[in-house]
mmCIF file with all atom_site columns, C-alpha atoms in Angstrom:
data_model
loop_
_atom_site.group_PDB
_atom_site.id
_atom_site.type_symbol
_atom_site.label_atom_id
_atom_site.label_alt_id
_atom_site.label_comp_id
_atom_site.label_asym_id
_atom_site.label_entity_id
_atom_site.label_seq_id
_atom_site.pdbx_PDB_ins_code
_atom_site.Cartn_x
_atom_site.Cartn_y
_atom_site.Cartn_z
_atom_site.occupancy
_atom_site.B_iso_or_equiv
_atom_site.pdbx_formal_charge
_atom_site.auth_seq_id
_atom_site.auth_comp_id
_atom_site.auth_asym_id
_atom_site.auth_atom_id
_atom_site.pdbx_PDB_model_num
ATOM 1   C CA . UNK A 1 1   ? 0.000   0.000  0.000  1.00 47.00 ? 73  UNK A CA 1
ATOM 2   C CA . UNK A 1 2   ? 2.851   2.574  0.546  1.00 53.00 ? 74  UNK A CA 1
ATOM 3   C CA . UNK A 1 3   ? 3.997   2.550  -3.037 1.00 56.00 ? 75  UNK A CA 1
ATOM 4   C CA . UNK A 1 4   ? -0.014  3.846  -3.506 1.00 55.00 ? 76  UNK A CA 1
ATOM 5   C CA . UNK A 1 5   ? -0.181  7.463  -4.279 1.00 58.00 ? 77  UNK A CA 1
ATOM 6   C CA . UNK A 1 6   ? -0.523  9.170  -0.746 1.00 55.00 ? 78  UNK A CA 1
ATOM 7   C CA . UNK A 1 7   ? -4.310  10.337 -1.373 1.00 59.00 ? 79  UNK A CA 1
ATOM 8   C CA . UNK A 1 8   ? -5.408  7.291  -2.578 1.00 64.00 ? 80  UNK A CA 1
ATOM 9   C CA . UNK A 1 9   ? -3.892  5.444  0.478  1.00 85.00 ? 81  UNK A CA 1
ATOM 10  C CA . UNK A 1 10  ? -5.244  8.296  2.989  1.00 86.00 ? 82  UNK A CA 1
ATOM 11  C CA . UNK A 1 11  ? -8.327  8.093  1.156  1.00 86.00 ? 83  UNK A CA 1
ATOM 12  C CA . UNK A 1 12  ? -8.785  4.010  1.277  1.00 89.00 ? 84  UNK A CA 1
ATOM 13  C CA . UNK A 1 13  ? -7.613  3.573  4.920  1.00 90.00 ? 85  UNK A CA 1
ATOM 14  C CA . UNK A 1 14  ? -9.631  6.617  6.057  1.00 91.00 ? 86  UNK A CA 1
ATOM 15  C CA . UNK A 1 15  ? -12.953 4.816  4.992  1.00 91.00 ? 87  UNK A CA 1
ATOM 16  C CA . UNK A 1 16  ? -12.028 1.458  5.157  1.00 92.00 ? 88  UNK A CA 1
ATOM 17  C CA . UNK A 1 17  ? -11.288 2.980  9.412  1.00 94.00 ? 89  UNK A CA 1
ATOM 18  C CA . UNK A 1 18  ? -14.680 4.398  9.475  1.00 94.00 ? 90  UNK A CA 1
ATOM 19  C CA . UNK A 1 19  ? -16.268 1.659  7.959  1.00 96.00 ? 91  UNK A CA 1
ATOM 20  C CA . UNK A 1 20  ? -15.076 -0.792 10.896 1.00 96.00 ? 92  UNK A CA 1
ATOM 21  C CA . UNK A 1 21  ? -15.758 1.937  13.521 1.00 96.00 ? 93  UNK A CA 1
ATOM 22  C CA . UNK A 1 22  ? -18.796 2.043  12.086 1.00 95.00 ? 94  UNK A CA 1
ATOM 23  C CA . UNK A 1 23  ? -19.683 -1.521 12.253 1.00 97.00 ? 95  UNK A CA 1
ATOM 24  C CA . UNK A 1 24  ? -18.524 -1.977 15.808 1.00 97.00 ? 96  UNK A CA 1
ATOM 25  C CA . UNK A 1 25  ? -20.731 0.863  16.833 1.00 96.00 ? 97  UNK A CA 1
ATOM 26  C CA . UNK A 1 26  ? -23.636 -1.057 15.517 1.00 97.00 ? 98  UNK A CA 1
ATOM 27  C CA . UNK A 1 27  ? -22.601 -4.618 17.143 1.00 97.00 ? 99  UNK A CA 1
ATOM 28  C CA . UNK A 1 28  ? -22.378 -2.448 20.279 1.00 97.00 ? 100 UNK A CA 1
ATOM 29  C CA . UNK A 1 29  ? -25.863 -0.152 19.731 1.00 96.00 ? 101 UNK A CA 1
ATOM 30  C CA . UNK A 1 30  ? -27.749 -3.310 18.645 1.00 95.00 ? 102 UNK A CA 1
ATOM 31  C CA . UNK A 1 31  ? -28.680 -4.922 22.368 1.00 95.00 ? 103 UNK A CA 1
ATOM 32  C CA . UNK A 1 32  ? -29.832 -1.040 22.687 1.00 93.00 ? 104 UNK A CA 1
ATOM 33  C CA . UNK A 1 33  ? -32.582 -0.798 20.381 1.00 92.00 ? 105 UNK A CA 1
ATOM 34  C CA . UNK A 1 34  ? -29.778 1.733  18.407 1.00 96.00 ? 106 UNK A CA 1
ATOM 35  C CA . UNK A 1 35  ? -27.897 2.397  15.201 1.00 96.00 ? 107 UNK A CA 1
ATOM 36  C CA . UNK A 1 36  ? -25.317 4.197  14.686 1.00 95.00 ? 108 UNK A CA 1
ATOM 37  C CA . UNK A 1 37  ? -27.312 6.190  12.312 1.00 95.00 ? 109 UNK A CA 1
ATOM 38  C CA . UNK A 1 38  ? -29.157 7.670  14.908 1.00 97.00 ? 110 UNK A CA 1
ATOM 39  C CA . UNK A 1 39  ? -26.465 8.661  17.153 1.00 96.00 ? 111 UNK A CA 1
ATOM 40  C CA . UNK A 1 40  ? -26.123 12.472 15.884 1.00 96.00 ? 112 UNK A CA 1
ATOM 41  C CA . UNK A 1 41  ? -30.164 13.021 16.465 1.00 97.00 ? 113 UNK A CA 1
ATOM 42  C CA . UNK A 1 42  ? -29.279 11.186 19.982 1.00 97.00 ? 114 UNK A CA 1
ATOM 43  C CA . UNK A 1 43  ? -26.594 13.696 20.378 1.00 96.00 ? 115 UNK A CA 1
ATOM 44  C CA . UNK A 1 44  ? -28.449 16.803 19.590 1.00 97.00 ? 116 UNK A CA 1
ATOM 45  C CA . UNK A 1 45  ? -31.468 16.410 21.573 1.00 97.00 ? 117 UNK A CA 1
ATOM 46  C CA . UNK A 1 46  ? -30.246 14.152 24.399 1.00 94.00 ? 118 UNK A CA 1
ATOM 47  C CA . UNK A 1 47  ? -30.601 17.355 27.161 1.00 92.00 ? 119 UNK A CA 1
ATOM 48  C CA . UNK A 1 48  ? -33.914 17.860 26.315 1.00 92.00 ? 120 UNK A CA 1
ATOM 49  C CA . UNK A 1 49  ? -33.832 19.976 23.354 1.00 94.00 ? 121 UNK A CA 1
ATOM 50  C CA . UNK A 1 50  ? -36.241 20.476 20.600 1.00 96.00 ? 122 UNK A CA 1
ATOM 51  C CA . UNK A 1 51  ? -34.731 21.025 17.268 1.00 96.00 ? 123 UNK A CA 1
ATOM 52  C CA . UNK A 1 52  ? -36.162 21.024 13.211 1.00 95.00 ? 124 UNK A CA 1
ATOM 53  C CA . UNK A 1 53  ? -35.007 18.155 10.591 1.00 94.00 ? 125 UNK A CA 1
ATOM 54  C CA . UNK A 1 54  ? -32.976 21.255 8.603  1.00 94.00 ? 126 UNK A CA 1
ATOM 55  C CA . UNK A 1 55  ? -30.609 21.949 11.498 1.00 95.00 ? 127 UNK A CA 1
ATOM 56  C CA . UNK A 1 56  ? -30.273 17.976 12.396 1.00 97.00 ? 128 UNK A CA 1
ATOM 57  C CA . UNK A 1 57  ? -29.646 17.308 8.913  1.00 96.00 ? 129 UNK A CA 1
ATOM 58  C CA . UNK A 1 58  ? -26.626 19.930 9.032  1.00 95.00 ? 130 UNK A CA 1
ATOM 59  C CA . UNK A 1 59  ? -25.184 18.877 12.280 1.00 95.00 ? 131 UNK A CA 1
ATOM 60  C CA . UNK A 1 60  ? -25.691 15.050 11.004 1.00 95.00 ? 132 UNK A CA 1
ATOM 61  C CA . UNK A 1 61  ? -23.769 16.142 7.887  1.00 92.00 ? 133 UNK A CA 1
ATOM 62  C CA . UNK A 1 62  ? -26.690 14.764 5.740  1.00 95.00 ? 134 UNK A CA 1
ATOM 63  C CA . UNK A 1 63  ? -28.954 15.451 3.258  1.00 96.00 ? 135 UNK A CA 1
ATOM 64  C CA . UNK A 1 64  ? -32.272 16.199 4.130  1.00 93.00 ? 136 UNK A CA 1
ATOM 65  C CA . UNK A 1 65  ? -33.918 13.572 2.326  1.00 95.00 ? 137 UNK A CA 1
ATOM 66  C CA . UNK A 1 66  ? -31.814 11.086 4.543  1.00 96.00 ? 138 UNK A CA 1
ATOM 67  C CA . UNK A 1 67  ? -32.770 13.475 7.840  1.00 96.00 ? 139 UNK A CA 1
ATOM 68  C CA . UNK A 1 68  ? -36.246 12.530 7.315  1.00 95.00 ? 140 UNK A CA 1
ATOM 69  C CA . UNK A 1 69  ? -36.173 9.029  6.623  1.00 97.00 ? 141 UNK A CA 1
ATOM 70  C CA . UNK A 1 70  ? -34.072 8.328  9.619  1.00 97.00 ? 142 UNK A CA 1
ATOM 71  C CA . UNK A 1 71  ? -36.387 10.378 11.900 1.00 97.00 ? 143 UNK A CA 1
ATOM 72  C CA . UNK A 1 72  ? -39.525 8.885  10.338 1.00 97.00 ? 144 UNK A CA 1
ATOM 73  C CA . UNK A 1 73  ? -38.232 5.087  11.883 1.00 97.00 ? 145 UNK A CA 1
ATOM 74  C CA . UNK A 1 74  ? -37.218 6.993  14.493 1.00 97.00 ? 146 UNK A CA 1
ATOM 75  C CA . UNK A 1 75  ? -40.521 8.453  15.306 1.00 97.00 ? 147 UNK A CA 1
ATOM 76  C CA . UNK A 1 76  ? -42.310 5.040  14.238 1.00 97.00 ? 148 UNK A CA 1
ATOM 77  C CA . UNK A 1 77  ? -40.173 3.282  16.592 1.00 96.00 ? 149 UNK A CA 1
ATOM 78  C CA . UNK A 1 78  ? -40.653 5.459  19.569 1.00 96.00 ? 150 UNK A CA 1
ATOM 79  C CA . UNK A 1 79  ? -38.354 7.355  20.143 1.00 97.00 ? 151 UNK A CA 1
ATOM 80  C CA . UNK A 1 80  ? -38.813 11.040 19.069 1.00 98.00 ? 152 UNK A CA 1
ATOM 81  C CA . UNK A 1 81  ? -41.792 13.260 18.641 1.00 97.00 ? 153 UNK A CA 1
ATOM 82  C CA . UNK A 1 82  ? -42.955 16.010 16.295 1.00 95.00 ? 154 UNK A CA 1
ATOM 83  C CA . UNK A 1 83  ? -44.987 18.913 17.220 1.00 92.00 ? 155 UNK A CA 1
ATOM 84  C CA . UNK A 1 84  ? -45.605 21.972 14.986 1.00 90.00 ? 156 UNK A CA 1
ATOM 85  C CA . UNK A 1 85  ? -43.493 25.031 15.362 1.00 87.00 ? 157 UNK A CA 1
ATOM 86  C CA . UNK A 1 86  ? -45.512 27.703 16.756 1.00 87.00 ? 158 UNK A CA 1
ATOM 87  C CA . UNK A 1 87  ? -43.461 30.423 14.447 1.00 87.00 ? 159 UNK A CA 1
ATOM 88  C CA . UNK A 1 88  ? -44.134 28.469 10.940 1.00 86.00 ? 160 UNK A CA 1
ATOM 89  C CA . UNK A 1 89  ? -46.397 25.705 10.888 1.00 81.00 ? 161 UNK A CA 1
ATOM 90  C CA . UNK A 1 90  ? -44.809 24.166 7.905  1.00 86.00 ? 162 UNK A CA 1
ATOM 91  C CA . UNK A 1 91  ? -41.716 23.572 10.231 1.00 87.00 ? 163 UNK A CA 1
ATOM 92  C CA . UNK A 1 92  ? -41.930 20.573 12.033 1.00 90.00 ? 164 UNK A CA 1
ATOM 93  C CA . UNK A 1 93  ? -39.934 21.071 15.781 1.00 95.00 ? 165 UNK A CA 1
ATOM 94  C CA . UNK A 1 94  ? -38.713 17.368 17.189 1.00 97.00 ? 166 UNK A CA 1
ATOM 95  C CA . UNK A 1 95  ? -38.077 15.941 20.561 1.00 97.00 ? 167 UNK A CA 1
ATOM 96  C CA . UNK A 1 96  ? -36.676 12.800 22.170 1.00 98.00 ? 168 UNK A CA 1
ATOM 97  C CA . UNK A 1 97  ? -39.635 10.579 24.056 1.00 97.00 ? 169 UNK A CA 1
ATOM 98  C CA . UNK A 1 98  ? -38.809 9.596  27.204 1.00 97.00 ? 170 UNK A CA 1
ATOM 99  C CA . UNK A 1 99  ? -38.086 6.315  25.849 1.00 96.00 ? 171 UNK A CA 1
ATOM 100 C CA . UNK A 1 100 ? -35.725 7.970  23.077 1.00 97.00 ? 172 UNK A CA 1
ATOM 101 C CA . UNK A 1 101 ? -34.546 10.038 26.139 1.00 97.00 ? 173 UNK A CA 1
ATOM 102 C CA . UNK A 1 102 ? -33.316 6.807  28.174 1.00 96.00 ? 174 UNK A CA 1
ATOM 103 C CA . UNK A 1 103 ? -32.025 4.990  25.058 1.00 96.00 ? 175 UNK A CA 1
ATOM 104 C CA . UNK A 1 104 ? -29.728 8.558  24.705 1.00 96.00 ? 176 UNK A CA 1
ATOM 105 C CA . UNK A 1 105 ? -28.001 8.351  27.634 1.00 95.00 ? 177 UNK A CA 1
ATOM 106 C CA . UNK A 1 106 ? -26.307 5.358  26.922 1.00 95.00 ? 178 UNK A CA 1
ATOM 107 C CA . UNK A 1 107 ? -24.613 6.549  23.592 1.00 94.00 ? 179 UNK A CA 1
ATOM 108 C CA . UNK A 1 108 ? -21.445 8.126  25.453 1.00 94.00 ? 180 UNK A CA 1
ATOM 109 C CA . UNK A 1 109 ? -20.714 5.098  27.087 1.00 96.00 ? 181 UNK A CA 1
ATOM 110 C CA . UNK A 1 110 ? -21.074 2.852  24.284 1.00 96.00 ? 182 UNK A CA 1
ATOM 111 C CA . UNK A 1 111 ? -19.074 5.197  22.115 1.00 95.00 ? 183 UNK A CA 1
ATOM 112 C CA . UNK A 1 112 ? -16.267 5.106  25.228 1.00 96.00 ? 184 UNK A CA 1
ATOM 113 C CA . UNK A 1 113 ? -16.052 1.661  24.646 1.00 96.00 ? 185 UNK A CA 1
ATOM 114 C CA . UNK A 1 114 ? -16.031 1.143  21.213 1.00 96.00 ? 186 UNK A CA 1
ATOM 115 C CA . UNK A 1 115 ? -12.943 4.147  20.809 1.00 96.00 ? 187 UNK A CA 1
ATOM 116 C CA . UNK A 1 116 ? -11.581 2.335  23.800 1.00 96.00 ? 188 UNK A CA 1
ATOM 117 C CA . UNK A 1 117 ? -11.357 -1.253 21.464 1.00 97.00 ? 189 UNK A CA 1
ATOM 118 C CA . UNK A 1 118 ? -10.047 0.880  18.305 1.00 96.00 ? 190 UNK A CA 1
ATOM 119 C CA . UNK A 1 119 ? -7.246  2.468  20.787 1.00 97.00 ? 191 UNK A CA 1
ATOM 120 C CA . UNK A 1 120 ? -5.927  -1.137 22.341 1.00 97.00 ? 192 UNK A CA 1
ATOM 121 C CA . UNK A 1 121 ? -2.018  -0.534 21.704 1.00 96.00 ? 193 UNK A CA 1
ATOM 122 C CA . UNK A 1 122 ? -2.065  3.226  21.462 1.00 97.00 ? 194 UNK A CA 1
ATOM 123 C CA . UNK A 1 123 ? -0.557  4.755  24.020 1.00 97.00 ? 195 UNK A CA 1
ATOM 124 C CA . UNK A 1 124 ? -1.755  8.215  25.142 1.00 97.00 ? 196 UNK A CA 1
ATOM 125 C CA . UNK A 1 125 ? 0.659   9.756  23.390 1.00 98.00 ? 197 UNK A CA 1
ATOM 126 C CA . UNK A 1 126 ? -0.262  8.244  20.244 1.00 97.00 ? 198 UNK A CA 1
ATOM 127 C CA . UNK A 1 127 ? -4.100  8.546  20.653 1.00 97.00 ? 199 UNK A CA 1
ATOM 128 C CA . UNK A 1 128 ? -3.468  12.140 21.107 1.00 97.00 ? 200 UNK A CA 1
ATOM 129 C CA . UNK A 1 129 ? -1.681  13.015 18.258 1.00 97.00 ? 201 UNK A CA 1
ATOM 130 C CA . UNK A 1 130 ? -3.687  10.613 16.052 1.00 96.00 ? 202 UNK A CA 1
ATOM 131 C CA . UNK A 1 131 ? -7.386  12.404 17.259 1.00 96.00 ? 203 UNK A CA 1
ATOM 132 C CA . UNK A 1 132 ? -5.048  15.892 16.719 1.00 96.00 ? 204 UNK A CA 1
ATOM 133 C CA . UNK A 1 133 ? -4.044  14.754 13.139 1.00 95.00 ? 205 UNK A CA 1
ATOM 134 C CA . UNK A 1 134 ? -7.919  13.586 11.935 1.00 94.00 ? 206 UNK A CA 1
ATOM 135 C CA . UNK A 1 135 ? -9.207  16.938 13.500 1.00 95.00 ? 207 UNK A CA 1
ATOM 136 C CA . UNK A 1 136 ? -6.891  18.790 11.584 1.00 95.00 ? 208 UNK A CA 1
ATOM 137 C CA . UNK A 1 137 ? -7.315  16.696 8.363  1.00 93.00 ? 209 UNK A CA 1
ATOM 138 C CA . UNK A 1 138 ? -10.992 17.221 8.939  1.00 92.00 ? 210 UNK A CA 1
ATOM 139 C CA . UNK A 1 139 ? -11.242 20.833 9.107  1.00 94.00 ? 211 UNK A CA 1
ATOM 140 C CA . UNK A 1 140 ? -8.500  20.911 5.841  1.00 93.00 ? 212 UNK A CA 1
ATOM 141 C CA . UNK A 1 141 ? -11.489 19.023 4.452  1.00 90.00 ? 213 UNK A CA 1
ATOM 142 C CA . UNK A 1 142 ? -14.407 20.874 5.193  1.00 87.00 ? 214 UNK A CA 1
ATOM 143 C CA . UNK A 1 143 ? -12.410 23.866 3.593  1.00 91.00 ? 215 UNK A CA 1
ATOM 144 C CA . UNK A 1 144 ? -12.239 21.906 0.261  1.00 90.00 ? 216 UNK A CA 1
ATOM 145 C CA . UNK A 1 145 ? -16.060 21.331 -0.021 1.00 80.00 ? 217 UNK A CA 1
#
C-alpha cells in the first residue's frame, strides 16, 4: 500500500477505518434498540432539546432527504416526537420521548467503549496526536467542499 499514491492510500484507509468503527458501533448499539445512524439526532437532543429536521440534517452532515427518513423510523419506533413550530407551521420542531430520552443516555458510554477497542495498543501519546491529526485533516477538508 505505501507505493499507492498518498491520497489514494489516505483516502482508502480513512474509509475502510470508518467503515469498521462504524460496524462496531452497531454490534455495540444493537442490544440497545440503536444504530449508529441515529447517534447524531441522539446527540443533539439528548438534554432535552427540541430542534427542526434542517438543522439535524446539518449537524448530522446529511442530506435532508436522509434526515427525514431516519427520523420517520425513528418516530415510528418510539423514540422522538414532532410537534408543529408555533413560528411556521410548515416547520416541524422534534423531541426525544422519554423512551428515546433513556435509550440517549447510553450513547457516550457505548461510544467510550467502542474508541476504547479501536485504541488497544495506542498509548496516550499516540491517541493524542492521532485524534489531533484527523481533526486537523478534517477541518483541511471541510475547507475543500
Amino acid at each position: 500500500m505505501r507505493n499507492q499514491a498518498p491520497c489514494l492510500s489516505i483516502g482508502f484507509l480513512a474509509t475502510t477505518t470508518g467503515r469498521l468503527f462504524t460496524h462496531l458501533m452497531e454490534q455495540k448499539l444493537k442490544p440497545a434498540g440503536m444504530r449508529a445512524g441515529q447517534i447524531p439526532v441522539f446527540l443533539a437532543l439528548g438534554k432535552g432539546e427540541v430542534l427542526n429536521q434542517k438543522y439535524l440534517a446539518e449537524f448530522a452532515g446529511i442530506e435532508q432527504p436522509g434526515m427525514a427518513t431516519l427520523l420517520a423510523r425513528m418516530e415510528r419506533d418510539g423514540l422522538i416526537e414532532r410537534e408543529p413550530d408555533p413560528n411556521d407551521k410548515r416547520v416541524s420542531q422534534i423531541r426525544l420521548t422519554p423512551i428515546g430520552l433513556t435509550k440517549s443516555q447510553k450513547i457516550i458510554p457505548i461510544m467510550e467503549e467502542a474508541s476504547e477497542e479501536a485504541f488497544k495498543g495506542f498509548t496516550p501519546l499516540e491517541r493524542d496526536i492521532l485524534i489531533t491529526l484527523l481533526e486537523r485533516m478534517s477541518s483541511s477538508l471541510e475547507r475543500c467542499i
